[in-house]
Coordinates of C-alpha atoms in Angstrom, one line a residue:
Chain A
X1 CA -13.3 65.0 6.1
X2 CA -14.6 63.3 2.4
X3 CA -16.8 60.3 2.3
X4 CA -14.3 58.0 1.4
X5 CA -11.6 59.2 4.7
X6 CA -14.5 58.8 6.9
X7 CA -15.2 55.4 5.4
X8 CA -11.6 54.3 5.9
X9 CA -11.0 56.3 9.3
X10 CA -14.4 53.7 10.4
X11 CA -12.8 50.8 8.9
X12 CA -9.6 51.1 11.1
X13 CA -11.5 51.7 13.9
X14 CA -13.3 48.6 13.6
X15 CA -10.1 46.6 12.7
X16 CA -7.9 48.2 15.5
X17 CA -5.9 49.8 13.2
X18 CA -5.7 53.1 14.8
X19 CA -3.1 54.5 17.1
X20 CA -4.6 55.7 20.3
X21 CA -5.0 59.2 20.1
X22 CA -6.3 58.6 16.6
X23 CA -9.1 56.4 18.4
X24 CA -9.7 59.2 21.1
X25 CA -10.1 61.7 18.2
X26 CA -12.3 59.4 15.8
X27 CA -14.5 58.7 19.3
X28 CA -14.6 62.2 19.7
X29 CA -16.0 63.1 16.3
X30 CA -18.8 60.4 16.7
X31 CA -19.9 62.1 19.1
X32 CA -20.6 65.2 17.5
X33 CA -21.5 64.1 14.1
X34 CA -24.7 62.4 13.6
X35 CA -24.4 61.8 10.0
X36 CA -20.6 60.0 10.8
X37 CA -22.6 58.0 13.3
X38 CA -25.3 57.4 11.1
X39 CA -22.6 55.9 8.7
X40 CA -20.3 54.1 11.4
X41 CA -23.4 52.4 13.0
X42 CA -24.4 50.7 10.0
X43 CA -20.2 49.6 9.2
X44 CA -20.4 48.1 12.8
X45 CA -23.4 46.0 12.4
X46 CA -21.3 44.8 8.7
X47 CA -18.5 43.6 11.4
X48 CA -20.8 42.1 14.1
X49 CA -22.5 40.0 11.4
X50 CA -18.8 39.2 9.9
X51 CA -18.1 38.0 13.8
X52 CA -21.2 36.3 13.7
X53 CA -20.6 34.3 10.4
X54 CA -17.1 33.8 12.4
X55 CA -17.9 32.3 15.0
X56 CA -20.7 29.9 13.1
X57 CA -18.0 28.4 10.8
X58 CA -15.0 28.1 13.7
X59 CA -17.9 25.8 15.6
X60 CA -18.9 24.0 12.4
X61 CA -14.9 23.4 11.7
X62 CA -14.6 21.8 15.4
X63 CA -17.5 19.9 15.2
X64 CA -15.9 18.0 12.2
X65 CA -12.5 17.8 13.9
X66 CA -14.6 15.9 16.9
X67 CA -16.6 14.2 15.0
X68 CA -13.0 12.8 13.0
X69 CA -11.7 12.3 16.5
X70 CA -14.1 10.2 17.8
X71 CA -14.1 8.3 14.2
X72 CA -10.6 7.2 14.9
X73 CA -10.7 6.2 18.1
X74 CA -13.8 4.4 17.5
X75 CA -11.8 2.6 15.0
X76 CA -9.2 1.7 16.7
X77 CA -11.1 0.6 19.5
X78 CA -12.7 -2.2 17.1
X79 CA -8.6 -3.0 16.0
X80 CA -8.3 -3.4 19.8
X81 CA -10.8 -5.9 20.7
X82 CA -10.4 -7.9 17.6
X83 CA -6.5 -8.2 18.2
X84 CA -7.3 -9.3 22.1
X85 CA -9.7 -11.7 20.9
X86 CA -7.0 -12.8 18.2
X87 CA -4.6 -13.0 20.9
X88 CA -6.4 -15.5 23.4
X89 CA -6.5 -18.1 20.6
X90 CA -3.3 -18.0 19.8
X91 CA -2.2 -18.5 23.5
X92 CA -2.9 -21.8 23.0
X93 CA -1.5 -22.5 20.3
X94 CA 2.0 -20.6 21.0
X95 CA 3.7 -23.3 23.1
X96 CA 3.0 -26.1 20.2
X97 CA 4.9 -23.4 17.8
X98 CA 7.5 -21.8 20.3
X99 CA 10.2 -24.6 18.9
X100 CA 8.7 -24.4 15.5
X101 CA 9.5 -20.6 15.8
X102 CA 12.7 -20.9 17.0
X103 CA 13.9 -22.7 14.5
X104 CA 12.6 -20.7 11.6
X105 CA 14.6 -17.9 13.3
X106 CA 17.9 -19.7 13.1
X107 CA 17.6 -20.7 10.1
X108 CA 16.7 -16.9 9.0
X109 CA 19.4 -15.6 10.5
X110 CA 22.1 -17.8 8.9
X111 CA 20.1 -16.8 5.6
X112 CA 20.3 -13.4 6.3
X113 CA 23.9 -13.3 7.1
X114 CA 25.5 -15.9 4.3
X115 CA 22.5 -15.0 1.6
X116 CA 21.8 -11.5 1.6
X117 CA 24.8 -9.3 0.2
X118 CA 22.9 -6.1 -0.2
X119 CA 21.1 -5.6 3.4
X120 CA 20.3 -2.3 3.8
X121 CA 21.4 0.7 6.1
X122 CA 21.5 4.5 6.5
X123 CA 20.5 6.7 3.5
X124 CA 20.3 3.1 1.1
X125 CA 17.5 1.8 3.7
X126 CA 15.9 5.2 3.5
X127 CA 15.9 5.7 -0.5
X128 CA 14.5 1.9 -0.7
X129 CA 11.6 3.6 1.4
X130 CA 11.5 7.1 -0.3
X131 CA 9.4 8.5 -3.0
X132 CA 9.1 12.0 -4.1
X133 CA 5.2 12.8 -3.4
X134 CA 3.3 14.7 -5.5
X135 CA 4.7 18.1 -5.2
X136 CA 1.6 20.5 -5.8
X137 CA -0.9 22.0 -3.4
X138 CA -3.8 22.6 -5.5
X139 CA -7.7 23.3 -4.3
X140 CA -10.4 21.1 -5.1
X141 CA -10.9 22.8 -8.4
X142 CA -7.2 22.4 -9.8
X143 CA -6.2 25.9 -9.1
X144 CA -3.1 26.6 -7.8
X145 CA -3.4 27.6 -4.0
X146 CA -0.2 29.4 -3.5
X147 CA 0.3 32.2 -6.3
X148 CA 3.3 33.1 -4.0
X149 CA 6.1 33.2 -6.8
X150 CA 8.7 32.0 -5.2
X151 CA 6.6 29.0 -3.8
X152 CA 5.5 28.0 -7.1
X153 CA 9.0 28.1 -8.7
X154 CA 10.7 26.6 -6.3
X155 CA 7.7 23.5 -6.5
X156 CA 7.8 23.5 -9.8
X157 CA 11.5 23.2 -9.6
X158 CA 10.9 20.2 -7.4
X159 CA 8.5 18.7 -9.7
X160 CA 11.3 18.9 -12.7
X161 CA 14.2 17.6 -10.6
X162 CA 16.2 20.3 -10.7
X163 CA 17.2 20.4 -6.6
X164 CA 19.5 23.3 -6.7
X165 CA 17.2 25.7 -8.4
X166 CA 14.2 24.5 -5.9
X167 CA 16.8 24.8 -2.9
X168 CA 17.6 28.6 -3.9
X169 CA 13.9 29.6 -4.6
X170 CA 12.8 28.1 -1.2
X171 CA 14.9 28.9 0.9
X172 CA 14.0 33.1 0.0
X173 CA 10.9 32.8 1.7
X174 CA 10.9 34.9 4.9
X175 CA 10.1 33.3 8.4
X176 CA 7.6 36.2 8.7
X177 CA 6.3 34.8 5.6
X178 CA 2.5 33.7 4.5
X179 CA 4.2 30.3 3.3
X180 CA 7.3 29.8 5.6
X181 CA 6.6 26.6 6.6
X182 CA 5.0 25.0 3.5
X183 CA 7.9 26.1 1.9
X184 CA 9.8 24.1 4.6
X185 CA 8.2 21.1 3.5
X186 CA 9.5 20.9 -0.2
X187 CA 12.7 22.0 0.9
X188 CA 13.3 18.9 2.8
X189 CA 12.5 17.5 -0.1
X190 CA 15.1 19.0 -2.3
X191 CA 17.2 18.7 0.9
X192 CA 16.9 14.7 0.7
X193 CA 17.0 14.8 -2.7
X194 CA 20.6 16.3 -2.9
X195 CA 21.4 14.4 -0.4
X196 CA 21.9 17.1 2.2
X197 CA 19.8 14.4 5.0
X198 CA 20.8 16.9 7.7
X199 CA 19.6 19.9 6.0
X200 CA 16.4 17.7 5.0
X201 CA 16.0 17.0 8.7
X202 CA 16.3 20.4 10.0
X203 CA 13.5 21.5 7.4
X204 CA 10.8 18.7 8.1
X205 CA 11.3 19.8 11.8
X206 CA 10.7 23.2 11.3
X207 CA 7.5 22.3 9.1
X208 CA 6.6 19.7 12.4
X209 CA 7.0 22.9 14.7
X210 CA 4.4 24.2 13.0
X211 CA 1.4 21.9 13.5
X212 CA -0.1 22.4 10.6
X213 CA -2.0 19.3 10.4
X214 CA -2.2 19.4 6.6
X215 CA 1.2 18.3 6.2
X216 CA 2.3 16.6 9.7
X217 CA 1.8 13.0 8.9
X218 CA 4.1 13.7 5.4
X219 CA 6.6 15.8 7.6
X220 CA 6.6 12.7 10.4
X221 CA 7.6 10.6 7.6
X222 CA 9.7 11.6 5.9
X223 CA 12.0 13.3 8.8
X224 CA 11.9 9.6 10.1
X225 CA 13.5 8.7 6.6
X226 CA 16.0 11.5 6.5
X227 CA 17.3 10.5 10.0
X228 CA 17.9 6.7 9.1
X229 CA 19.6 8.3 6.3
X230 CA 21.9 10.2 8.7
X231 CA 21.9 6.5 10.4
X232 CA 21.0 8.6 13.8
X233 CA 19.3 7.1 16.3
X234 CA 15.5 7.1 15.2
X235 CA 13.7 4.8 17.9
X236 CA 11.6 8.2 19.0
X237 CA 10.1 9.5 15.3
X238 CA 9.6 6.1 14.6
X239 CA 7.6 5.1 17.8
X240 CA 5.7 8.8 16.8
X241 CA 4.4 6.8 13.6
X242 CA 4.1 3.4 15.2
X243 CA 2.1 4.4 18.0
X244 CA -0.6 5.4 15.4
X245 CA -2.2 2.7 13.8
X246 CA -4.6 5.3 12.1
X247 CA -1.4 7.1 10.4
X248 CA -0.8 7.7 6.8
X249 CA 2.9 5.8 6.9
X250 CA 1.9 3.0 9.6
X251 CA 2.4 0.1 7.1
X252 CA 5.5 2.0 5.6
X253 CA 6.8 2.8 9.2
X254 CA 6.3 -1.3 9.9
X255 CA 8.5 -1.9 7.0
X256 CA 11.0 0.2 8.2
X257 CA 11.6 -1.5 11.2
X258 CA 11.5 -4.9 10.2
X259 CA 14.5 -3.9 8.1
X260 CA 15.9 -1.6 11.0
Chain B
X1 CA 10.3 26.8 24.0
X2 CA 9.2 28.7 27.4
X3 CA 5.5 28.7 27.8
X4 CA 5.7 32.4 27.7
X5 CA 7.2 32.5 24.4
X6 CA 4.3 29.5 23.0
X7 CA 1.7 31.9 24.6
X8 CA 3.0 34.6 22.6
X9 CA 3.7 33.0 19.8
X10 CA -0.4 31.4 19.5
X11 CA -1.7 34.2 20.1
X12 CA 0.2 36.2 17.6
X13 CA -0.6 33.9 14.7
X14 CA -4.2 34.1 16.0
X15 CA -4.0 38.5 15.3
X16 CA -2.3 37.6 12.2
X17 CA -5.3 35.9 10.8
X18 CA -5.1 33.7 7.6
X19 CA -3.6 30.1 7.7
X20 CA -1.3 31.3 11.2
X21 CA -4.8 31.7 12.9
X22 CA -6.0 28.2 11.7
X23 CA -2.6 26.4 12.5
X24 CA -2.6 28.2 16.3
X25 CA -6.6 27.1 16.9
X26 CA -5.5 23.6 15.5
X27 CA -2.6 23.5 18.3
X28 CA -5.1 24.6 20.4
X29 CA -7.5 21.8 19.8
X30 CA -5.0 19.5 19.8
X31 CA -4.2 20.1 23.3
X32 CA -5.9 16.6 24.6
X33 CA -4.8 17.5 28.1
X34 CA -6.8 20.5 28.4
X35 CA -9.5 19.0 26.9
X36 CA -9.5 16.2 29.5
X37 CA -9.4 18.9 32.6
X38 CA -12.6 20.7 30.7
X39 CA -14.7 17.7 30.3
X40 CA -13.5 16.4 33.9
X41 CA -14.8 19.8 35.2
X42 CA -17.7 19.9 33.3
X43 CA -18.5 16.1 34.3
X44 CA -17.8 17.0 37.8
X45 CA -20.7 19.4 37.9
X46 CA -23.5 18.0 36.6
X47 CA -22.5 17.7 32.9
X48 CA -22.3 15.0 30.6
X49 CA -19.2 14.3 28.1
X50 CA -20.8 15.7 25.4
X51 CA -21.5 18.9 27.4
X52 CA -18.0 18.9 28.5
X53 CA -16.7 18.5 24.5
X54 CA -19.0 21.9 23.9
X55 CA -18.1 24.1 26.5
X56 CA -14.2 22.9 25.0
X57 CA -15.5 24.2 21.6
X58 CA -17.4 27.5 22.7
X59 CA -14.1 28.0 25.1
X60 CA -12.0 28.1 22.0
X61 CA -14.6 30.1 20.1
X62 CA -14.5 32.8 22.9
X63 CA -11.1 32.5 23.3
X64 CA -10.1 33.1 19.2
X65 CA -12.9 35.9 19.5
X66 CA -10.7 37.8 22.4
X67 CA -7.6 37.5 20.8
X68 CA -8.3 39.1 17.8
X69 CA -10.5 42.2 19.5
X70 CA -7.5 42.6 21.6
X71 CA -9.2 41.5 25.7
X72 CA -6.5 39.1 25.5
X73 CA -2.8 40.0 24.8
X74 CA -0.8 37.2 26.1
X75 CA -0.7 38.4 29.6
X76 CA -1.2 35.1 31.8
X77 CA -0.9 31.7 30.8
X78 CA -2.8 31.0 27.7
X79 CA -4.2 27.6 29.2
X80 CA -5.3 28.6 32.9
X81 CA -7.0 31.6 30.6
X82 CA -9.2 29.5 27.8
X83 CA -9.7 27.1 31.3
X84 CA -11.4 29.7 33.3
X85 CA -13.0 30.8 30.0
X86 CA -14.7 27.2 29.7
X87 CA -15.8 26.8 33.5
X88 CA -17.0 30.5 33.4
X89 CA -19.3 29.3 30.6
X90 CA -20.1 26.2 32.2
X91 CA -21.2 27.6 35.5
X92 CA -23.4 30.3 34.0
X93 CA -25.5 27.9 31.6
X94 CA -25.7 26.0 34.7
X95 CA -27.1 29.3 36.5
X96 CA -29.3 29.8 33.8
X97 CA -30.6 26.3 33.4
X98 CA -31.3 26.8 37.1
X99 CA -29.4 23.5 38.1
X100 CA -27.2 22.8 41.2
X101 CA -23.7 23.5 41.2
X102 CA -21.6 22.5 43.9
X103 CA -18.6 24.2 43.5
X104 CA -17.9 27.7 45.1
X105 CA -16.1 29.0 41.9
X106 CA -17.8 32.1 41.5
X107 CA -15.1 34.0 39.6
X108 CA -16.4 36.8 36.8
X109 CA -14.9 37.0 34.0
X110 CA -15.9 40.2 32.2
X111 CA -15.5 39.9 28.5
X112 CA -17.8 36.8 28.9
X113 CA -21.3 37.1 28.0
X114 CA -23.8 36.0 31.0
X115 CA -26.6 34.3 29.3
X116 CA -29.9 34.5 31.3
X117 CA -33.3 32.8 29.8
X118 CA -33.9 36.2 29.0
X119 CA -30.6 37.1 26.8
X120 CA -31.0 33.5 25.5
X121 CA -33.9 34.4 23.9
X122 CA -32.4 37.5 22.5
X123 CA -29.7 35.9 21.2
X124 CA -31.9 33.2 19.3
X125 CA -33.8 35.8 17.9
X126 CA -29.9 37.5 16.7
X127 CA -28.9 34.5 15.1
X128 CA -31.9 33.6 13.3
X129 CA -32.0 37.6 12.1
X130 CA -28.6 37.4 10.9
X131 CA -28.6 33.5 9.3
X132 CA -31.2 35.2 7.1
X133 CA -29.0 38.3 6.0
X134 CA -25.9 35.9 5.7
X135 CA -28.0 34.0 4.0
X136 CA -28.7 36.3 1.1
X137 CA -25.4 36.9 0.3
X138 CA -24.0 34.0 -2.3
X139 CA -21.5 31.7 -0.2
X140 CA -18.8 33.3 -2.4
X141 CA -19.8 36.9 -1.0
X142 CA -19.4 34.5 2.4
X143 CA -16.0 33.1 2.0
X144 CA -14.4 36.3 0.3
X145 CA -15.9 38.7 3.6
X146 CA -15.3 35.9 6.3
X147 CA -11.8 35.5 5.0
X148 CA -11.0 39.4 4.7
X149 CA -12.1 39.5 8.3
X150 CA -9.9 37.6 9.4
X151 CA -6.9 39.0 7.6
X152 CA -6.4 37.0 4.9
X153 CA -4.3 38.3 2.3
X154 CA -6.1 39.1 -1.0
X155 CA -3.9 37.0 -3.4
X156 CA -5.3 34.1 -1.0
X157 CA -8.6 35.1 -1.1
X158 CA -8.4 35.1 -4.8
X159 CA -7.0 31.6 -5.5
X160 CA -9.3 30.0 -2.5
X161 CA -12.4 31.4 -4.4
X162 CA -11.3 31.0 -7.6
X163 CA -11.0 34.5 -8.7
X164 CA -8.1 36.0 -11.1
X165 CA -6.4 37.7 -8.9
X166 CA -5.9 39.7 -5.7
X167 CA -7.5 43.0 -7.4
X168 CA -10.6 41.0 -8.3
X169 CA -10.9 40.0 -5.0
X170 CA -10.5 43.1 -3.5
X171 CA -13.3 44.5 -6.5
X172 CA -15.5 41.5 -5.2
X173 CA -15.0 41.8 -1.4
X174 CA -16.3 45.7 -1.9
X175 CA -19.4 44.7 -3.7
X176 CA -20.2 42.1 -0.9
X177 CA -19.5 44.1 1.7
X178 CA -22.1 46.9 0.3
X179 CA -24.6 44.1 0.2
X180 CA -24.3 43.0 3.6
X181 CA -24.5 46.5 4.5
X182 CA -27.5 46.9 2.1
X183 CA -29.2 43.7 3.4
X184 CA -28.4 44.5 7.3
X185 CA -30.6 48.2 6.8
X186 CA -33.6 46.5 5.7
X187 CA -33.6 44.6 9.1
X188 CA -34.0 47.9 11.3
X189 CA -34.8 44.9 14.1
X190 CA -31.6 43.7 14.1
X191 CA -30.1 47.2 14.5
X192 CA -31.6 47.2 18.3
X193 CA -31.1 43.7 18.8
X194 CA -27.7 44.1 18.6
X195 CA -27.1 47.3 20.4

């Protein structure tokens, strides 16, 4: 065998790439050729080192997930004992301002009902709430990450309104795809922004299956907006957001259901 | 979703490198639950919280490792299997720090690596050998070989490095790969160490 085969036949080997007998037969010829050996031994120590370097980086990467972890709850914590503290104050207070209160909300609610002629509802309460985010994934040096054609058109698509086009571009990306589920993401939003709330839905959901934390709290959100649009019953994705003081759309997510 | 199918489906994205693998070690990390039972076992024999949140790490670590070399396929449920993988690493750095453990778990687990004060050593001496090859190779050369490891496509490599495009990358990831293969000959120690 040439150089080069051998070099490729190692490379498989190392990356489980071969079939069975072809492993049987590639063992076989390292064991009778030194100089393959020679070759395969150093290629091996390459990968080790790779695993090595591997391995380094996935602890580093959890560290900084834990270390965010604890950040938040640490946080939160502090909201905790500051709103107890807040809250025995006030205990005193609340039967001087119970009738007070009472009151107010009468006289709210006959404001609300003669007064307000435009209260909102289904996709009228969701648009007030909706805004189209900025619809590019770039890296920290402003170049593109995804060169994946389609994904770029159909963004760019997004980004210049035209729905229909970004809809059709999208929604060629493969489920065995590298970008299935980004592209999932900006389809809701082309979804939602045609109006198609169900479609919109389905979509976010798909991107929510995923996990992928990069886009989760933006997915939460705004498949919480396309179901209030579909006027469905939304207590669950809503309590999702809610019960996260620490999310991206908690103070949007409190607006929504003062107004629910 | 069956927990069958999830099993399946985490460890497949973890063989299919790239952004799958990330996402499925994400899920994986995100599973508090497990997390807790970890740090409750660890806590329960002679660990502190902290000790409990790194065996949770190296569990994952060893875990990602198996998948991709193909120990682990799926077969059993993914959760009882990076569980014993954390309490088998627990209970040997106990054995090896020489403290008590009372618990009569004893199971082996043999794609786990049994650290004695001796292989500890070893391995020290590994890592320091190979943090100073890694570390003559530019953290480009880094990215672009950790990422090809692990399957990522070259157009991604490309954009995530800022190169022009995927046959740069694959240009670049040859020349990197030489000198880490260059770099690794001149350390004829670390050629034993890691026999």
């Amino acid at each position: 065998m040439y150089p080069n085969q051998d070099i490729e036949q190692i490379e498989k080997y190392l990356t489980n790439q071969l079939s069975e007998s072809e492993k049987i037969a590639f063992e076989g010829r390292l064991e009778k050729d030194e100089v393959l050996r020679a070759t395969y031994s150093k290629h091996e120590l390459a990968h080790k080192a790779l695993d090595y370097l591997i391995t380094k980086n996935l602890k580093q990467q959890l560290m900084e997930l834990e270390a965010a972890d604890e950040e938040q709850v640490e946080e939160a914590d502090q909201d905790n004992i500051i709103s107890i503290n807040r809250k025995k104050n006030k205990t005193r207070r609340l039967r001087w301002i119970g009738l007070a209160a009472t009151f107010a909300l009468l006289v709210s609610f006959v404001f609300l009902n003669y007064f307000n002629q435009s209260s909102l509802t289904g996709p009228a309460l969701a648009n007030s709430l909706y805004q189209l985010p900025e619809a590019s994934i770039r890296a920290a040096d402003g170049n593109p990450i995804y060169p994946e054609v389609l994904l770029e058109e159909g963004i760019q698509a997004l980004n210049n309104r035209d729905y229909a086009k970004a809809i059709d571009q999208l929604t060629q990306i493969p489920e065995d795809g590298a970008y299935f589920y980004e592209a999932q993401y900006f389809l809701g939003h082309a979804y939602y922004n045609s109006d198609q709330f169900a479609d919109a839905l389905k979509a976010f959901d798909i991107m929510i299956s995923s996990d992928d934390f990069r886009f989760l709290p933006d997915a939460n959100w705004f498949a919480l907006l396309s179901c209030v649009a579909l006027e469905n019953d939304c207590q669950n994705r809503l309590n999702t957001i809610l019960n996260n003081p620490k999310h991206k759309y908690y103070n949007a997510a409190l607006k929504l259901k003062r107004q629910l | 979703m069956t927990a069958v199918t999830l099993n399946n489906e985490l460890v497949n994205q973890i063989k299919l490198g790239g952004l799958n693998r990330q996402r499925a070690i994400a899920q994986i990390y995100q599973d508090k639950r497990l997390k807790k039972q970890v740090v409750d076992f660890v806590h329960k024999n002679s660990g502190s919280k902290e000790d409990g949140i790194d065996i949770f790490h190296e569990g994952i670590i060893a875990f990602d490792e198996n998948v991709r070399k193909e120990k682990y396929r799926g077969e059993g449920d993914l959760k009882g299997y990076l569980y014993s993988i954390c309490r088998f690493i627990w209970l040997n750095r106990l054995k090896r720090d020489r403290r008590m453990v009372y618990t009569s778990e004893n199971e082996q687990l043999d794609d786990i690596i049994y650290d004695t004060p001796e292989t500890k050593s070893l391995k020290d001496e590994q890592k320091h050998l190979l943090d100073q090859v890694l570390g003559q190779l530019s953290e480009k050369c880094q990215k672009i070989l950790e990422m090809w490891k692990l399957s990522y496509r070259m157009e991604e490599i490309a954009t995530q490095v800022g190169l022009k495009d995927a046959g740069v990358a694959r240009r670049q990831r040859y020349k990197c790969y030489q000198k880490l293969i260059q770099f690794l000959d001149e350390k004829p120690t670390l050629k034993n160490l890691l026999k």
